[in-house]
Amino acid sequence: MECTVRWTGLPGMTFLAETGSGHVVAMDGAADGGGRNLAPRPMELVLAGTGGCTAYDVVLILRKSGQEIHSCEVALTSERAEKDPKVFTKIHFHFTVKGKALKQNLVERAINLSHEKYCSASIMLEKSAEITHSFEIVEDAAAAA
């Protein structure tokens, strides 16, 4: 995996990251740090990437388990250390999984497998942060999109 990050130059603290797959993501800082608040902060992207990593796993595992999943949302809340390096110290993942006749034990299993075995990002962050998760299942009788 590769990524190149380039500062866009003065004025400001905007950076463009080009991933090995050819996609570009912008990052910026707050005004008090010299940024112009034009894009997410780098640590926000770490949190978002972790949410994407685990949600991907949960959807894939539930599909492979034969569950009729229609949507999966994960809301992350976090705390960071007060002093540098301001690593994440706590991260809570709350999953809202919508589908037809989803089995609670399979949803819970999918979340646990993601956090214990498959999601590289959350497993890596668990080295510095207390990771917790919760979930809710929403019955959706409508056909999957």
N, CA, C and O atoms as a GROMACS GRO file, in nm:
protein
  580
    1MET      N    1   0.084  -0.116   0.000
    1MET     CA    2   0.000   0.000   0.000
    1MET      C    3   0.089   0.123   0.000
    1MET      O    4   0.192   0.128   0.068
    2GLU      N    5   0.048   0.221  -0.077
    2GLU     CA    6   0.127   0.344  -0.091
    2GLU      C    7   0.038   0.466  -0.076
    2GLU      O    8  -0.083   0.459  -0.094
    3CYS      N    9   0.099   0.578  -0.043
    3CYS     CA   10   0.029   0.705  -0.036
    3CYS      C   11   0.134   0.816  -0.043
    3CYS      O   12   0.240   0.807   0.019
    4THR      N   13   0.102   0.920  -0.119
    4THR     CA   14   0.189   1.037  -0.125
    4THR      C   15   0.110   1.157  -0.075
    4THR      O   16  -0.002   1.182  -0.121
    5VAL      N   17   0.166   1.230   0.020
    5VAL     CA   18   0.099   1.347   0.076
    5VAL      C   19   0.178   1.470   0.037
    5VAL      O   20   0.300   1.476   0.058
    6ARG      N   21   0.108   1.569  -0.019
    6ARG     CA   22   0.173   1.692  -0.064
    6ARG      C   23   0.107   1.813   0.000
    6ARG      O   24  -0.015   1.826   0.002
    7TRP      N   25   0.190   1.900   0.053
    7TRP     CA   26   0.142   2.028   0.103
    7TRP      C   27   0.109   2.113  -0.018
    7TRP      O   28   0.187   2.117  -0.114
    8THR      N   29  -0.006   2.182  -0.015
    8THR     CA   30  -0.044   2.264  -0.131
    8THR      C   31   0.028   2.398  -0.132
    8THR      O   32   0.021   2.471  -0.231
    9GLY      N   33   0.098   2.431  -0.023
    9GLY     CA   34   0.178   2.554  -0.019
    9GLY      C   35   0.109   2.666   0.055
    9GLY      O   36  -0.001   2.651   0.107
   10LEU      N   37   0.176   2.778   0.057
   10LEU     CA   38   0.126   2.896   0.127
   10LEU      C   39   0.009   2.957   0.053
   10LEU      O   40   0.008   2.948  -0.070
   11PRO      N   41  -0.086   3.016   0.114
   11PRO     CA   42  -0.105   3.021   0.258
   11PRO      C   43  -0.175   2.893   0.306
   11PRO      O   44  -0.242   2.825   0.229
   12GLY      N   45  -0.158   2.863   0.430
   12GLY     CA   46  -0.236   2.756   0.489
   12GLY      C   47  -0.164   2.627   0.516
   12GLY      O   48  -0.042   2.615   0.498
   13MET      N   49  -0.243   2.530   0.558
   13MET     CA   50  -0.193   2.399   0.596
   13MET      C   51  -0.279   2.290   0.532
   13MET      O   52  -0.320   2.195   0.597
   14THR      N   53  -0.305   2.307   0.402
   14THR     CA   54  -0.383   2.208   0.328
   14THR      C   55  -0.288   2.109   0.264
   14THR      O   56  -0.185   2.146   0.207
   15PHE      N   57  -0.324   1.982   0.274
   15PHE     CA   58  -0.245   1.873   0.218
   15PHE      C   59  -0.334   1.787   0.130
   15PHE      O   60  -0.452   1.768   0.160
   16LEU      N   61  -0.279   1.736   0.023
   16LEU     CA   62  -0.350   1.642  -0.064
   16LEU      C   63  -0.278   1.508  -0.056
   16LEU      O   64  -0.158   1.499  -0.078
   17ALA      N   65  -0.355   1.405  -0.025
   17ALA     CA   66  -0.300   1.269  -0.020
   17ALA      C   67  -0.348   1.195  -0.142
   17ALA      O   68  -0.468   1.187  -0.168
   18GLU      N   69  -0.254   1.139  -0.218
   18GLU     CA   70  -0.290   1.054  -0.333
   18GLU      C   71  -0.258   0.911  -0.296
   18GLU      O   72  -0.143   0.876  -0.268
   19THR      N   73  -0.360   0.829  -0.298
   19THR     CA   74  -0.345   0.690  -0.258
   19THR      C   75  -0.288   0.605  -0.371
   19THR      O   76  -0.288   0.646  -0.487
   20GLY      N   77  -0.241   0.489  -0.335
   20GLY     CA   78  -0.188   0.397  -0.435
   20GLY      C   79  -0.291   0.355  -0.538
   20GLY      O   80  -0.255   0.317  -0.649
   21SER      N   81  -0.419   0.362  -0.501
   21SER     CA   82  -0.525   0.328  -0.596
   21SER      C   83  -0.565   0.447  -0.682
   21SER      O   84  -0.659   0.438  -0.761
   22GLY      N   85  -0.495   0.561  -0.666
   22GLY     CA   86  -0.516   0.675  -0.754
   22GLY      C   87  -0.623   0.773  -0.707
   22GLY      O   88  -0.667   0.857  -0.786
   23HIS      N   89  -0.667   0.766  -0.582
   23HIS     CA   90  -0.767   0.858  -0.531
   23HIS      C   91  -0.700   0.969  -0.451
   23HIS      O   92  -0.592   0.950  -0.394
   24VAL      N   93  -0.765   1.085  -0.448
   24VAL     CA   94  -0.710   1.200  -0.379
   24VAL      C   95  -0.802   1.240  -0.263
   24VAL      O   96  -0.924   1.246  -0.278
   25VAL      N   97  -0.741   1.266  -0.149
   25VAL     CA   98  -0.813   1.310  -0.030
   25VAL      C   99  -0.745   1.437   0.020
   25VAL      O  100  -0.623   1.444   0.032
   26ALA      N  101  -0.827   1.538   0.050
   26ALA     CA  102  -0.775   1.663   0.104
   26ALA      C  103  -0.779   1.659   0.256
   26ALA      O  104  -0.868   1.598   0.315
   27MET      N  105  -0.682   1.725   0.317
   27MET     CA  106  -0.677   1.743   0.462
   27MET      C  107  -0.640   1.888   0.489
   27MET      O  108  -0.567   1.949   0.412
   28ASP      N  109  -0.690   1.942   0.600
   28ASP     CA  110  -0.655   2.079   0.637
   28ASP      C  111  -0.657   2.091   0.788
   28ASP      O  112  -0.704   2.002   0.858
   29GLY      N  113  -0.605   2.201   0.836
   29GLY     CA  114  -0.600   2.228   0.979
   29GLY      C  115  -0.697   2.336   1.018
   29GLY      O  116  -0.755   2.404   0.933
   30ALA      N  117  -0.714   2.350   1.148
   30ALA     CA  118  -0.796   2.459   1.202
   30ALA      C  119  -0.723   2.591   1.184
   30ALA      O  120  -0.601   2.594   1.169
   31ALA      N  121  -0.797   2.698   1.187
   31ALA     CA  122  -0.738   2.831   1.169
   31ALA      C  123  -0.633   2.862   1.275
   31ALA      O  124  -0.533   2.927   1.246
   32ASP      N  125  -0.656   2.815   1.399
   32ASP     CA  126  -0.558   2.843   1.504
   32ASP      C  127  -0.427   2.768   1.485
   32ASP      O  128  -0.329   2.796   1.555
   33GLY      N  129  -0.423   2.675   1.393
   33GLY     CA  130  -0.300   2.602   1.361
   33GLY      C  131  -0.245   2.638   1.224
   33GLY      O  132  -0.155   2.571   1.173
   34GLY      N  133  -0.297   2.744   1.166
   34GLY     CA  134  -0.248   2.788   1.035
   34GLY      C  135  -0.329   2.736   0.918
   34GLY      O  136  -0.299   2.767   0.803
   35GLY      N  137  -0.430   2.657   0.945
   35GLY     CA  138  -0.513   2.603   0.838
   35GLY      C  139  -0.626   2.698   0.802
   35GLY      O  140  -0.641   2.805   0.860
   36ARG      N  141  -0.706   2.655   0.704
   36ARG     CA  142  -0.820   2.735   0.661
   36ARG      C  143  -0.951   2.658   0.675
   36ARG      O  144  -1.054   2.702   0.624
   37ASN      N  145  -0.947   2.542   0.743
   37ASN     CA  146  -1.066   2.461   0.767
   37ASN      C  147  -1.138   2.424   0.637
   37ASN      O  148  -1.260   2.431   0.628
   38LEU      N  149  -1.060   2.386   0.536
   38LEU     CA  150  -1.116   2.352   0.406
   38LEU      C  151  -1.146   2.203   0.389
   38LEU      O  152  -1.211   2.163   0.293
   39ALA      N  153  -1.097   2.122   0.482
   39ALA     CA  154  -1.111   1.977   0.468
   39ALA      C  155  -1.097   1.913   0.606
   39ALA      O  156  -1.062   1.982   0.703
   40PRO      N  157  -1.124   1.783   0.617
   40PRO     CA  158  -1.109   1.717   0.746
   40PRO      C  159  -0.965   1.722   0.798
   40PRO      O  160  -0.870   1.732   0.721
   41ARG      N  161  -0.952   1.715   0.930
   41ARG     CA  162  -0.820   1.704   0.993
   41ARG      C  163  -0.767   1.563   0.969
   41ARG      O  164  -0.846   1.470   0.953
   42PRO      N  165  -0.637   1.545   0.967
   42PRO     CA  166  -0.581   1.411   0.948
   42PRO      C  167  -0.632   1.308   1.049
   42PRO      O  168  -0.660   1.195   1.012
   43MET      N  169  -0.644   1.347   1.176
   43MET     CA  170  -0.692   1.250   1.276
   43MET      C  171  -0.840   1.217   1.257
   43MET      O  172  -0.884   1.108   1.292
   44GLU      N  173  -0.917   1.310   1.202
   44GLU     CA  174  -1.056   1.279   1.167
   44GLU      C  175  -1.060   1.172   1.059
   44GLU      O  176  -1.147   1.084   1.060
   45LEU      N  177  -0.966   1.179   0.966
   45LEU     CA  178  -0.960   1.077   0.861
   45LEU      C  179  -0.918   0.942   0.916
   45LEU      O  180  -0.962   0.839   0.866
   46VAL      N  181  -0.832   0.941   1.018
   46VAL     CA  182  -0.796   0.815   1.083
   46VAL      C  183  -0.921   0.752   1.143
   46VAL      O  184  -0.945   0.633   1.127
   47LEU      N  185  -1.002   0.833   1.211
   47LEU     CA  186  -1.125   0.784   1.271
   47LEU      C  187  -1.224   0.738   1.164
   47LEU      O  188  -1.286   0.632   1.176
   48ALA      N  189  -1.240   0.817   1.059
   48ALA     CA  190  -1.331   0.781   0.950
   48ALA      C  191  -1.285   0.654   0.880
   48ALA      O  192  -1.367   0.568   0.846
   49GLY      N  193  -1.155   0.642   0.858
   49GLY     CA  194  -1.102   0.522   0.794
   49GLY      C  195  -1.127   0.398   0.879
   49GLY      O  196  -1.154   0.291   0.826
   50THR      N  197  -1.117   0.413   1.010
   50THR     CA  198  -1.143   0.301   1.100
   50THR      C  199  -1.289   0.262   1.094
   50THR      O  200  -1.322   0.143   1.093
   51GLY      N  201  -1.377   0.361   1.091
   51GLY     CA  202  -1.520   0.332   1.077
   51GLY      C  203  -1.551   0.262   0.945
   51GLY      O  204  -1.631   0.169   0.941
   52GLY      N  205  -1.488   0.308   0.839
   52GLY     CA  206  -1.508   0.244   0.708
   52GLY      C  207  -1.457   0.102   0.705
   52GLY      O  208  -1.519   0.014   0.647
   53CYS      N  209  -1.343   0.080   0.769
   53CYS     CA  210  -1.281  -0.053   0.773
   53CYS      C  211  -1.373  -0.152   0.843
   53CYS      O  212  -1.397  -0.262   0.792
   54THR      N  213  -1.425  -0.115   0.960
   54THR     CA  214  -1.508  -0.208   1.036
   54THR      C  215  -1.647  -0.224   0.974
   54THR      O  216  -1.701  -0.334   0.975
   55ALA      N  217  -1.705  -0.117   0.919
   55ALA     CA  218  -1.835  -0.128   0.854
   55ALA      C  219  -1.826  -0.220   0.732
   55ALA      O  220  -1.915  -0.301   0.708
   56TYR      N  221  -1.718  -0.208   0.657
   56TYR     CA  222  -1.694  -0.296   0.542
   56TYR      C  223  -1.696  -0.442   0.586
   56TYR      O  224  -1.762  -0.526   0.525
   57ASP      N  225  -1.622  -0.471   0.694
   57ASP     CA  226  -1.617  -0.608   0.746
   57ASP      C  227  -1.755  -0.658   0.786
   57ASP      O  228  -1.794  -0.768   0.750
   58VAL      N  229  -1.829  -0.576   0.860
   58VAL     CA  230  -1.960  -0.618   0.910
   58VAL      C  231  -2.054  -0.650   0.795
   58VAL      O  232  -2.123  -0.752   0.798
   59VAL      N  233  -2.059  -0.564   0.694
   59VAL     CA  234  -2.145  -0.589   0.578
   59VAL      C  235  -2.104  -0.718   0.507
   59VAL      O  236  -2.188  -0.801   0.475
   60LEU      N  237  -1.975  -0.734   0.484
   60LEU     CA  238  -1.925  -0.852   0.414
   60LEU      C  239  -1.956  -0.980   0.493
   60LEU      O  240  -2.003  -1.079   0.436
   61ILE      N  241  -1.931  -0.979   0.622
   61ILE     CA  242  -1.956  -1.097   0.705
   61ILE      C  243  -2.105  -1.131   0.709
   61ILE      O  244  -2.143  -1.247   0.700
   62LEU      N  245  -2.191  -1.029   0.722
   62LEU     CA  246  -2.335  -1.055   0.726
   62LEU      C  247  -2.386  -1.107   0.592
   62LEU      O  248  -2.470  -1.196   0.589
   63ARG      N  249  -2.335  -1.053   0.482
   63ARG     CA  250  -2.372  -1.106   0.350
   63ARG      C  251  -2.332  -1.253   0.338
   63ARG      O  252  -2.411  -1.336   0.292
   64LYS      N  253  -2.208  -1.284   0.378
   64LYS     CA  254  -2.160  -1.422   0.370
   64LYS      C  255  -2.237  -1.515   0.464
   64LYS      O  256  -2.242  -1.636   0.442
   65SER      N  257  -2.298  -1.458   0.569
   65SER     CA  258  -2.378  -1.536   0.663
   65SER      C  259  -2.522  -1.555   0.614
   65SER      O  260  -2.604  -1.616   0.682
   66GLY      N  261  -2.550  -1.501   0.496
   66GLY     CA  262  -2.684  -1.516   0.438
   66GLY      C  263  -2.787  -1.419   0.492
   66GLY      O  264  -2.907  -1.440   0.475
   67GLN      N  265  -2.742  -1.312   0.556
   67GLN     CA  266  -2.834  -1.214   0.612
   67GLN      C  267  -2.874  -1.112   0.505
   67GLN      O  268  -2.792  -1.073   0.422
   68GLU      N  269  -3.000  -1.070   0.509
   68GLU     CA  270  -3.050  -0.970   0.414
   68GLU      C  271  -3.030  -0.832   0.475
   68GLU      O  272  -3.120  -0.774   0.535
   69ILE      N  273  -2.908  -0.780   0.458
   69ILE     CA  274  -2.870  -0.650   0.514
   69ILE      C  275  -2.897  -0.542   0.410
   69ILE      O  276  -2.861  -0.555   0.293
   70HIS      N  277  -2.961  -0.433   0.455
   70HIS     CA  278  -2.994  -0.322   0.366
   70HIS      C  279  -2.906  -0.201   0.389
   70HIS      O  280  -2.875  -0.127   0.295
   71SER      N  281  -2.864  -0.180   0.514
   71SER     CA  282  -2.773  -0.068   0.541
   71SER      C  283  -2.697  -0.094   0.670
   71SER      O  284  -2.739  -0.171   0.756
   72CYS      N  285  -2.583  -0.028   0.679
   72CYS     CA  286  -2.499  -0.038   0.798
   72CYS      C  287  -2.438   0.099   0.821
   72CYS      O  288  -2.371   0.154   0.734
   73GLU      N  289  -2.461   0.153   0.937
   73GLU     CA  290  -2.404   0.282   0.975
   73GLU      C  291  -2.328   0.263   1.105
   73GLU      O  292  -2.376   0.194   1.195
   74VAL      N  293  -2.212   0.324   1.115
   74VAL     CA  294  -2.138   0.319   1.241
   74VAL      C  295  -2.103   0.462   1.282
   74VAL      O  296  -2.039   0.536   1.208
   75ALA      N  297  -2.147   0.499   1.401
   75ALA     CA  298  -2.117   0.631   1.457
   75ALA      C  299  -2.003   0.613   1.556
   75ALA      O  300  -2.014   0.534   1.650
   76LEU      N  301  -1.896   0.686   1.537
   76LEU     CA  302  -1.779   0.675   1.624
   76LEU      C  303  -1.767   0.798   1.710
   76LEU      O  304  -1.782   0.911   1.662
   77THR      N  305  -1.740   0.777   1.838
   77THR     CA  306  -1.707   0.887   1.928
   77THR      C  307  -1.571   0.853   1.989
   77THR      O  308  -1.540   0.736   2.014
   78SER      N  309  -1.492   0.954   2.012
   78SER     CA  310  -1.356   0.927   2.059
   78SER      C  311  -1.310   1.031   2.160
   78SER      O  312  -1.365   1.141   2.170
   79GLU      N  313  -1.208   0.991   2.234
   79GLU     CA  314  -1.136   1.082   2.322
   79GLU      C  315  -0.989   1.070   2.288
   79GLU      O  316  -0.941   0.964   2.249
   80ARG      N  317  -0.919   1.182   2.303
   80ARG     CA  318  -0.775   1.183   2.276
   80ARG      C  319  -0.699   1.230   2.399
   80ARG      O  320  -0.754   1.299   2.485
   81ALA      N  321  -0.573   1.192   2.406
   81ALA     CA  322  -0.486   1.236   2.514
   81ALA      C  323  -0.477   1.389   2.511
   81ALA      O  324  -0.483   1.450   2.405
   82GLU      N  325  -0.461   1.448   2.628
   82GLU     CA  326  -0.452   1.593   2.637
   82GLU      C  327  -0.317   1.647   2.592
   82GLU      O  328  -0.308   1.760   2.544
   83LYS      N  329  -0.211   1.566   2.608
   83LYS     CA  330  -0.077   1.611   2.573
   83LYS      C  331  -0.026   1.536   2.451
   83LYS      O  332  -0.070   1.425   2.421
   84ASP      N  333   0.067   1.597   2.381
   84ASP     CA  334   0.128   1.534   2.263
   84ASP      C  335   0.206   1.409   2.301
   84ASP      O  336   0.272   1.409   2.406
   85PRO      N  337   0.202   1.307   2.224
   85PRO     CA  338   0.120   1.292   2.105
   85PRO      C  339  -0.025   1.265   2.146
   85PRO      O  340  -0.050   1.181   2.232
   86LYS      N  341  -0.116   1.335   2.087
   86LYS     CA  342  -0.256   1.328   2.126
   86LYS      C  343  -0.324   1.206   2.062
   86LYS      O  344  -0.413   1.218   1.977
   87VAL      N  345  -0.279   1.090   2.105
   87VAL     CA  346  -0.333   0.964   2.052
   87VAL      C  347  -0.478   0.946   2.100
   87VAL      O  348  -0.520   1.006   2.198
   88PHE      N  349  -0.551   0.862   2.029
   88PHE     CA  350  -0.684   0.825   2.074
   88PHE      C  351  -0.668   0.742   2.202
   88PHE      O  352  -0.584   0.651   2.208
   89THR      N  353  -0.748   0.772   2.302
   89THR     CA  354  -0.745   0.695   2.426
   89THR      C  355  -0.872   0.612   2.442
   89THR      O  356  -0.870   0.509   2.510
   90LYS      N  357  -0.981   0.656   2.383
   90LYS     CA  358  -1.107   0.582   2.385
   90LYS      C  359  -1.177   0.601   2.251
   90LYS      O  360  -1.181   0.711   2.197
   91ILE      N  361  -1.232   0.491   2.198
   91ILE     CA  362  -1.313   0.500   2.077
   91ILE      C  363  -1.433   0.408   2.097
   91ILE      O  364  -1.418   0.290   2.130
   92HIS      N  365  -1.552   0.463   2.077
   92HIS     CA  366  -1.674   0.383   2.085
   92HIS      C  367  -1.738   0.379   1.946
   92HIS      O  368  -1.755   0.482   1.881
   93PHE      N  369  -1.773   0.259   1.904
   93PHE     CA  370  -1.840   0.235   1.776
   93PHE      C  371  -1.985   0.197   1.804
   93PHE      O  372  -2.009   0.101   1.878
   94HIS      N  373  -2.080   0.269   1.749
   94HIS     CA  374  -2.221   0.229   1.760
   94HIS      C  375  -2.272   0.198   1.620
   94HIS      O  376  -2.281   0.287   1.534
   95PHE      N  377  -2.306   0.072   1.599
   95PHE     CA  378  -2.355   0.025   1.470
   95PHE      C  379  -2.507   0.028   1.467
   95PHE      O  380  -2.573  -0.014   1.562
   96THR      N  381  -2.562   0.077   1.357
   96THR     CA  382  -2.705   0.064   1.329
   96THR      C  383  -2.713  -0.016   1.201
   96THR      O  384  -2.673   0.029   1.094
   97VAL      N  385  -2.766  -0.138   1.214
   97VAL     CA  386  -2.773  -0.230   1.102
   97VAL      C  387  -2.919  -0.250   1.067
   97VAL      O  388  -3.001  -0.287   1.152
   98LYS      N  389  -2.951  -0.226   0.941
   98LYS     CA  390  -3.089  -0.237   0.895
   98LYS      C  391  -3.099  -0.351   0.796
   98LYS      O  392  -3.013  -0.369   0.710
   99GLY      N  393  -3.204  -0.428   0.809
   99GLY     CA  394  -3.226  -0.538   0.716
   99GLY      C  395  -3.354  -0.611   0.747
   99GLY      O  396  -3.434  -0.568   0.830
  100LYS      N  397  -3.372  -0.722   0.678
  100LYS     CA  398  -3.493  -0.803   0.694
  100LYS      C  399  -3.459  -0.927   0.774
  100LYS      O  400  -3.378  -1.010   0.732
  101ALA      N  401  -3.524  -0.940   0.891
  101ALA     CA  402  -3.510  -1.057   0.977
  101ALA      C  403  -3.364  -1.087   1.013
  101ALA      O  404  -3.321  -1.202   1.012
  102LEU      N  405  -3.289  -0.981   1.043
  102LEU     CA  406  -3.150  -1.000   1.082
  102LEU      C  407  -3.142  -1.072   1.216
  102LEU      O  408  -3.218  -1.041   1.308
  103LYS      N  409  -3.053  -1.166   1.227
  103LYS     CA  410  -3.035  -1.241   1.351
  103LYS      C  411  -2.936  -1.167   1.440
  103LYS      O  412  -2.824  -1.137   1.399
  104GLN      N  413  -2.980  -1.138   1.563
  104GLN     CA  414  -2.898  -1.060   1.656
  104GLN      C  415  -2.762  -1.126   1.679
  104GLN      O  416  -2.660  -1.057   1.683
  105ASN      N  417  -2.759  -1.258   1.695
  105ASN     CA  418  -2.632  -1.326   1.723
  105ASN      C  419  -2.536  -1.314   1.605
  105ASN      O  420  -2.415  -1.309   1.625
  106LEU      N  421  -2.588  -1.310   1.482
  106LEU     CA  422  -2.499  -1.298   1.366
  106LEU      C  423  -2.447  -1.155   1.350
  106LEU      O  424  -2.334  -1.135   1.306
  107VAL      N  425  -2.529  -1.057   1.385
  107VAL     CA  426  -2.483  -0.918   1.382
  107VAL      C  427  -2.373  -0.899   1.486
  107VAL      O  428  -2.268  -0.840   1.458
  108GLU      N  429  -2.398  -0.948   1.606
  108GLU     CA  430  -2.297  -0.937   1.713
  108GLU      C  431  -2.169  -1.010   1.675
  108GLU      O  432  -2.059  -0.960   1.699
  109ARG      N  433  -2.181  -1.128   1.616
  109ARG     CA  434  -2.065  -1.205   1.572
  109ARG      C  435  -1.985  -1.129   1.467
  109ARG      O  436  -1.862  -1.125   1.472
  110ALA      N  437  -2.055  -1.067   1.370
  110ALA     CA  438  -1.988  -0.992   1.264
  110ALA      C  439  -1.909  -0.876   1.322
  110ALA      O  440  -1.795  -0.851   1.281
  111ILE      N  441  -1.967  -0.804   1.418
  111ILE     CA  442  -1.899  -0.691   1.481
  111ILE      C  443  -1.777  -0.740   1.558
  111ILE      O  444  -1.669  -0.682   1.548
  112ASN      N  445  -1.794  -0.847   1.634
  112ASN     CA  446  -1.682  -0.901   1.711
  112ASN      C  447  -1.570  -0.951   1.621
  112ASN      O  448  -1.453  -0.927   1.648
  113LEU      N  449  -1.605  -1.022   1.512
  113LEU     CA  450  -1.501  -1.069   1.419
  113LEU      C  451  -1.424  -0.953   1.358
  113LEU      O  452  -1.302  -0.960   1.342
  114SER      N  453  -1.495  -0.847   1.324
  114SER     CA  454  -1.428  -0.730   1.268
  114SER      C  455  -1.327  -0.675   1.367
  114SER      O  456  -1.212  -0.650   1.331
  115HIS      N  457  -1.370  -0.656   1.492
  115HIS     CA  458  -1.283  -0.592   1.591
  115HIS      C  459  -1.172  -0.684   1.642
  115HIS      O  460  -1.068  -0.636   1.686
  116GLU      N  461  -1.194  -0.813   1.638
  116GLU     CA  462  -1.094  -0.905   1.693
  116GLU      C  463  -1.002  -0.966   1.587
  116GLU      O  464  -0.891  -1.010   1.620
  117LYS      N  465  -1.046  -0.968   1.459
  117LYS     CA  466  -0.969  -1.041   1.359
  117LYS      C  467  -0.942  -0.966   1.229
  117LYS      O  468  -0.832  -0.974   1.175
  118TYR      N  469  -1.040  -0.893   1.177
  118TYR     CA  470  -1.029  -0.843   1.041
  118TYR      C  471  -0.996  -0.695   1.024
  118TYR      O  472  -0.924  -0.659   0.931
  119CYS      N  473  -1.048  -0.608   1.111
  119CYS     CA  474  -1.030  -0.464   1.090
  119CYS      C  475  -0.892  -0.420   1.138
  119CYS      O  476  -0.870  -0.399   1.257
  120SER      N  477  -0.801  -0.408   1.045
  120SER     CA  478  -0.663  -0.370   1.077
  120SER      C  479  -0.657  -0.237   1.151
  120SER      O  480  -0.576  -0.220   1.243
  121ALA      N  481  -0.742  -0.144   1.112
  121ALA     CA  482  -0.738  -0.010   1.172
  121ALA      C  483  -0.777  -0.014   1.319
  121ALA      O  484  -0.707   0.043   1.403
  122SER      N  485  -0.889  -0.078   1.352
  122SER     CA  486  -0.930  -0.079   1.493
  122SER      C  487  -0.837  -0.164   1.578
  122SER      O  488  -0.814  -0.132   1.694
  123ILE      N  489  -0.785  -0.271   1.522
  123ILE     CA  490  -0.690  -0.355   1.595
  123ILE      C  491  -0.562  -0.277   1.624
  123ILE      O  492  -0.504  -0.290   1.731
  124MET      N  493  -0.518  -0.197   1.528
  124MET     CA  494  -0.400  -0.113   1.548
  124MET      C  495  -0.426  -0.006   1.654
  124MET      O  496  -0.343   0.017   1.741
  125LEU      N  497  -0.542   0.060   1.645
  125LEU     CA  498  -0.575   0.166   1.741
  125LEU      C  499  -0.598   0.112   1.881
  125LEU      O  500  -0.584   0.186   1.979
  126GLU      N  501  -0.633  -0.014   1.892
  126GLU     CA  502  -0.655  -0.076   2.022
  126GLU      C  503  -0.527  -0.078   2.106
  126GLU      O  504  -0.532  -0.098   2.227
  127LYS      N  505  -0.411  -0.057   2.042
  127LYS     CA  506  -0.284  -0.052   2.114
  127LYS      C  507  -0.276   0.070   2.206
  127LYS      O  508  -0.204   0.068   2.306
  128SER      N  509  -0.350   0.177   2.173
  128SER     CA  510  -0.346   0.297   2.256
  128SER      C  511  -0.483   0.336   2.310
  128SER      O  512  -0.493   0.415   2.404
  129ALA      N  513  -0.588   0.284   2.251
  129ALA     CA  514  -0.723   0.327   2.288
  129ALA      C  515  -0.807   0.212   2.340
  129ALA      O  516  -0.795   0.098   2.296
  130GLU      N  517  -0.893   0.244   2.435
  130GLU     CA  518  -0.994   0.149   2.481
  130GLU      C  519  -1.104   0.148   2.375
  130GLU      O  520  -1.166   0.251   2.350
  131ILE      N  521  -1.127   0.032   2.315
  131ILE     CA  522  -1.226   0.018   2.208
  131ILE      C  523  -1.351  -0.047   2.265
  131ILE      O  524  -1.344  -0.154   2.326
  132THR      N  525  -1.465   0.016   2.245
  132THR     CA  526  -1.593  -0.042   2.285
  132THR      C  527  -1.689  -0.033   2.167
  132THR      O  528  -1.671   0.047   2.076
  133HIS      N  529  -1.791  -0.118   2.171
  133HIS     CA  530  -1.890  -0.110   2.065
  133HIS      C  531  -2.028  -0.151   2.115
  133HIS      O  532  -2.041  -0.225   2.213
  134SER      N  533  -2.128  -0.102   2.047
  134SER     CA  534  -2.267  -0.135   2.073
  134SER      C  535  -2.335  -0.142   1.937
  134SER      O  536  -2.280  -0.098   1.836
  135PHE      N  537  -2.456  -0.197   1.937
  135PHE     CA  538  -2.527  -0.204   1.810
  135PHE      C  539  -2.677  -0.207   1.832
  135PHE      O  540  -2.726  -0.239   1.940
  136GLU      N  541  -2.747  -0.172   1.726
  136GLU     CA  542  -2.892  -0.186   1.723
  136GLU      C  543  -2.930  -0.240   1.586
  136GLU      O  544  -2.863  -0.213   1.486
  137ILE      N  545  -3.036  -0.315   1.584
  137ILE     CA  546  -3.087  -0.373   1.460
  137ILE      C  547  -3.220  -0.306   1.430
  137ILE      O  548  -3.306  -0.296   1.518
  138VAL      N  549  -3.237  -0.260   1.307
  138VAL     CA  550  -3.362  -0.198   1.264
  138VAL      C  551  -3.424  -0.288   1.158
  138VAL      O  552  -3.363  -0.317   1.055
  139GLU      N  553  -3.545  -0.333   1.186
  139GLU     CA  554  -3.617  -0.420   1.090
  139GLU      C  555  -3.661  -0.335   0.972
  139GLU      O  556  -3.719  -0.227   0.988
  140ASP      N  557  -3.634  -0.387   0.853
  140ASP     CA  558  -3.668  -0.318   0.730
  140ASP      C  559  -3.727  -0.421   0.635
  140ASP      O  560  -3.654  -0.501   0.577
  141ALA      N  561  -3.856  -0.420   0.620
  141ALA     CA  562  -3.923  -0.518   0.536
  141ALA      C  563  -3.910  -0.486   0.387
  141ALA      O  564  -3.942  -0.569   0.302
  142ALA      N  565  -3.862  -0.365   0.355
  142ALA     CA  566  -3.847  -0.325   0.215
  142ALA      C  567  -3.737  -0.407   0.149
  142ALA      O  568  -3.645  -0.455   0.215
  143ALA      N  569  -3.747  -0.422   0.019
  143ALA     CA  570  -3.646  -0.496  -0.058
  143ALA      C  571  -3.514  -0.421  -0.057
  143ALA      O  572  -3.512  -0.298  -0.056
  144ALA      N  573  -3.406  -0.495  -0.057
  144ALA     CA  574  -3.273  -0.433  -0.060
  144ALA      C  575  -3.255  -0.356  -0.189
  144ALA      O  576  -3.304  -0.396  -0.294
  145ALA      N  577  -3.184  -0.245  -0.180
  145ALA     CA  578  -3.161  -0.158  -0.297
  145ALA      C  579  -3.064  -0.222  -0.392
  145ALA      O  580  -3.032  -0.164  -0.496
   0.00000   0.00000   0.00000
